[in-house]
Short mmCIF file of C-alpha atoms in Angstrom, two decimals:
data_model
loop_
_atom_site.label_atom_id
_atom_site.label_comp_id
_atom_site.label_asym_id
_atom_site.label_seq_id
_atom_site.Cartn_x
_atom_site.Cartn_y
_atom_site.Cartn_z
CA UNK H 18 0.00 0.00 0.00
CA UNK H 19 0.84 3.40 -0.63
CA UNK H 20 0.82 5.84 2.14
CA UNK H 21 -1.52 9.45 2.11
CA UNK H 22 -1.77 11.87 3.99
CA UNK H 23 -4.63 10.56 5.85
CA UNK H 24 -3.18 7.21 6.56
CA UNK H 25 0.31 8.55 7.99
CA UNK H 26 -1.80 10.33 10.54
CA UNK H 27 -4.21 7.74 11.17
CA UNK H 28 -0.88 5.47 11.69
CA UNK H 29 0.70 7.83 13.53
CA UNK H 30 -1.44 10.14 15.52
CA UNK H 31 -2.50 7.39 17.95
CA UNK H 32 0.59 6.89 19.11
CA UNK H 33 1.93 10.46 19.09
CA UNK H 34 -1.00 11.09 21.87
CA UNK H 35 -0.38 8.30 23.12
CA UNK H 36 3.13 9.23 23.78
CA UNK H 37 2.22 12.44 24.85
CA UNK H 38 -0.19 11.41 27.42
CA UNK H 39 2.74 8.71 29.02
CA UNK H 40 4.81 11.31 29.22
CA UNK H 41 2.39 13.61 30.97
CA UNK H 42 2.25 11.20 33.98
CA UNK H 43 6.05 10.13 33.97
CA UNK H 44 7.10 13.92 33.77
CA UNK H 45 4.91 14.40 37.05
CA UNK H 46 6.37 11.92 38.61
CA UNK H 47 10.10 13.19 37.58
CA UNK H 48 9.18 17.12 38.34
CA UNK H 49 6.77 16.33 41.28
CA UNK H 50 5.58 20.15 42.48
CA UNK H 51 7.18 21.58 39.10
CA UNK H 52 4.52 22.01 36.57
CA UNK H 53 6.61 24.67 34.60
CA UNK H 54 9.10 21.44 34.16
CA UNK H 55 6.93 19.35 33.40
CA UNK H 56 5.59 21.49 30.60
CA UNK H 57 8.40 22.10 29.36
CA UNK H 58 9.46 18.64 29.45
CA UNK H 59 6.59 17.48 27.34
CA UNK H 60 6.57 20.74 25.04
CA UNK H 61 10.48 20.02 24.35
CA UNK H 62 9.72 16.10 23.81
CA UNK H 63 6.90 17.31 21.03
CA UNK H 64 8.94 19.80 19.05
CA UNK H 65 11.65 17.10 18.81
CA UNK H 66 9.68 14.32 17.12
CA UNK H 67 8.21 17.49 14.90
CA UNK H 68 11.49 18.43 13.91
CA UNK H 69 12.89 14.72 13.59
CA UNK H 70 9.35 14.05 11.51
CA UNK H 71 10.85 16.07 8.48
CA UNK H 72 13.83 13.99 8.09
CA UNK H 73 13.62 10.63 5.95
CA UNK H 74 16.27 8.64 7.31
CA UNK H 75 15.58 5.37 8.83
CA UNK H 76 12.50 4.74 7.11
CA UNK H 77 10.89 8.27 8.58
CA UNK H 78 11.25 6.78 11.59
CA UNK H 79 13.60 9.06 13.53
CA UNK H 80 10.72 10.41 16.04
CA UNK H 81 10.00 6.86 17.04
CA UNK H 82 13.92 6.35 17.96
CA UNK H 83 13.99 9.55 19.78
CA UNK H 84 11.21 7.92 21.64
CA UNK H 85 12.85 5.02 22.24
CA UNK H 86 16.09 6.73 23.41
CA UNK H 87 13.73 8.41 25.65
CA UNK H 88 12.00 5.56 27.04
CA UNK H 89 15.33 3.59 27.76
CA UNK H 90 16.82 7.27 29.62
CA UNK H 91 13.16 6.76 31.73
CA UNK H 92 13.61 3.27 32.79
CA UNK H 93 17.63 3.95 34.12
CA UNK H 94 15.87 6.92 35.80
CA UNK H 95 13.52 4.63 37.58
CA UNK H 96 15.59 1.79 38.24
CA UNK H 97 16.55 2.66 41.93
CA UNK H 98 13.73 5.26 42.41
CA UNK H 99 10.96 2.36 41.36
CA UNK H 100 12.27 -1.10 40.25
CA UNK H 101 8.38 -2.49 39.00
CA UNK H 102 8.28 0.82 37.08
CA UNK H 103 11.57 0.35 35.94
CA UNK H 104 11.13 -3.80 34.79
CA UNK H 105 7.76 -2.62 32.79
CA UNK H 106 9.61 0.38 31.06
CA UNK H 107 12.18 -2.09 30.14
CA UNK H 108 10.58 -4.67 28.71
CA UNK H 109 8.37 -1.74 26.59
CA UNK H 110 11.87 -0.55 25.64
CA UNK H 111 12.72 -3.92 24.14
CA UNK H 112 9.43 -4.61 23.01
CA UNK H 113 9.75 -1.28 21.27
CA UNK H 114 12.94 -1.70 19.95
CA UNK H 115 11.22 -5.11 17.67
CA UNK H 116 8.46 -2.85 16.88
CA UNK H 117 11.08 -0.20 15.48
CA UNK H 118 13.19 -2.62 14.07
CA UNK H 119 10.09 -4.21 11.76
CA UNK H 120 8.68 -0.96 10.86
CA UNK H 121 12.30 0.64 9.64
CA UNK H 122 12.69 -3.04 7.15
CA UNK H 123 9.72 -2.83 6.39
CA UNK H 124 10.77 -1.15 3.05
CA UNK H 125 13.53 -3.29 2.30
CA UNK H 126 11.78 -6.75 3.31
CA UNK H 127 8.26 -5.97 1.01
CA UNK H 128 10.15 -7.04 -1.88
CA UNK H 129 10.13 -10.40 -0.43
CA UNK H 130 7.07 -10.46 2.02
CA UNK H 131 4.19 -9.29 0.33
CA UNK H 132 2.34 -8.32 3.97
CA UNK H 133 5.42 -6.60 4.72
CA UNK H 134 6.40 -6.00 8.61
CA UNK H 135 4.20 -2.54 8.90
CA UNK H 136 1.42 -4.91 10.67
CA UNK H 137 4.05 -6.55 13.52
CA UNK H 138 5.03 -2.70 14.08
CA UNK H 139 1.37 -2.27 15.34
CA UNK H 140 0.92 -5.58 17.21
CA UNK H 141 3.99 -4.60 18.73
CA UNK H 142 3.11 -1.25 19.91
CA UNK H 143 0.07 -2.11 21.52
CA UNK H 144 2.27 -4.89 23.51
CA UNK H 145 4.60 -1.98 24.47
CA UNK H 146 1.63 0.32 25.00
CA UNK H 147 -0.14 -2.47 27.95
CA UNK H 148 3.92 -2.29 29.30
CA UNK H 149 3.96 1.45 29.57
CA UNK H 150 0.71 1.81 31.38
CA UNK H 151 1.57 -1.00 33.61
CA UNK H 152 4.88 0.95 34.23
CA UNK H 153 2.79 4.08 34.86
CA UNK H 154 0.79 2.00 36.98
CA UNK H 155 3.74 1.34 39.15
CA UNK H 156 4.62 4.56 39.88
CA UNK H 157 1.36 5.82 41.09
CA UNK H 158 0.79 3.38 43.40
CA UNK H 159 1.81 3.26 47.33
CA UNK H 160 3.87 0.02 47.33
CA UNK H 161 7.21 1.22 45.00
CA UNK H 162 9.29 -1.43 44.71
#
């Protein structure tokens, strides 16, 4: 398939709000009592991935390593601060790095696969997604480690 404009944002709008909204609760828990940081945080994070949207390398899939870079920098953050936290970030990190990895050949493998590996980037995501919530989970509650 052919991408359009309204297909690259139904593929990737989900997941930038998605993103967006993880981030909101991690960055409270990083900045507790500084909403200006957290803001900024989050604002900084979204002109990023704008700016590495423009830029075709890898696939156009430099926003999603960005966010991957950022996701491993969140689970060494958390690893003495909340170790559940930290195990669920990690395994969304590595279940994110597959997902990454399948959508960036992709290109390169549809020659051979007819499917391609777009659809395993989705499956994949949503397995990450359950990961990040149950990582965000972690941090809200009482019990931290």
């Amino acid at each position: 398939f052919i991408p359009t404009n309204w297909t690259d944002y139904a593929d990737t709008l989900p997941i930038v709000v998605f993103a967006l909204i993880a981030l909101s609760f991690i960055a409270k828990k990083i900045f507790t009592r500084n909403l200006i940081l957290q803001i900024v945080s989050i604002l900084s994070v979204l002109l990023i991935g704008l700016t590495l949207e423009h830029m075709p390398q890898l696939n156009n899939s430099l926003p999603y390593v960005f966010i991957l870079l950022l996701l491993v920098s969140i689970t060494v953050y958390f690893s003495k601060i909340n170790k559940k936290a930290s195990t669920c970030f990690k395994t969304a990190s590595l279940i994110f790095f597959l997902s990454l990895s399948a959508r960036i050949l992709d290109i390169s493998l549809c020659s051979y696969l007819p499917s391609g590996t777009h659809f395993i980037w989705h499956i994949l995501n949503a397995i990450m997604g359950y990961y990040i919530i149950l990582g965000i989970s972690a941090l809200y509650r009482e019990n931290k480690n």
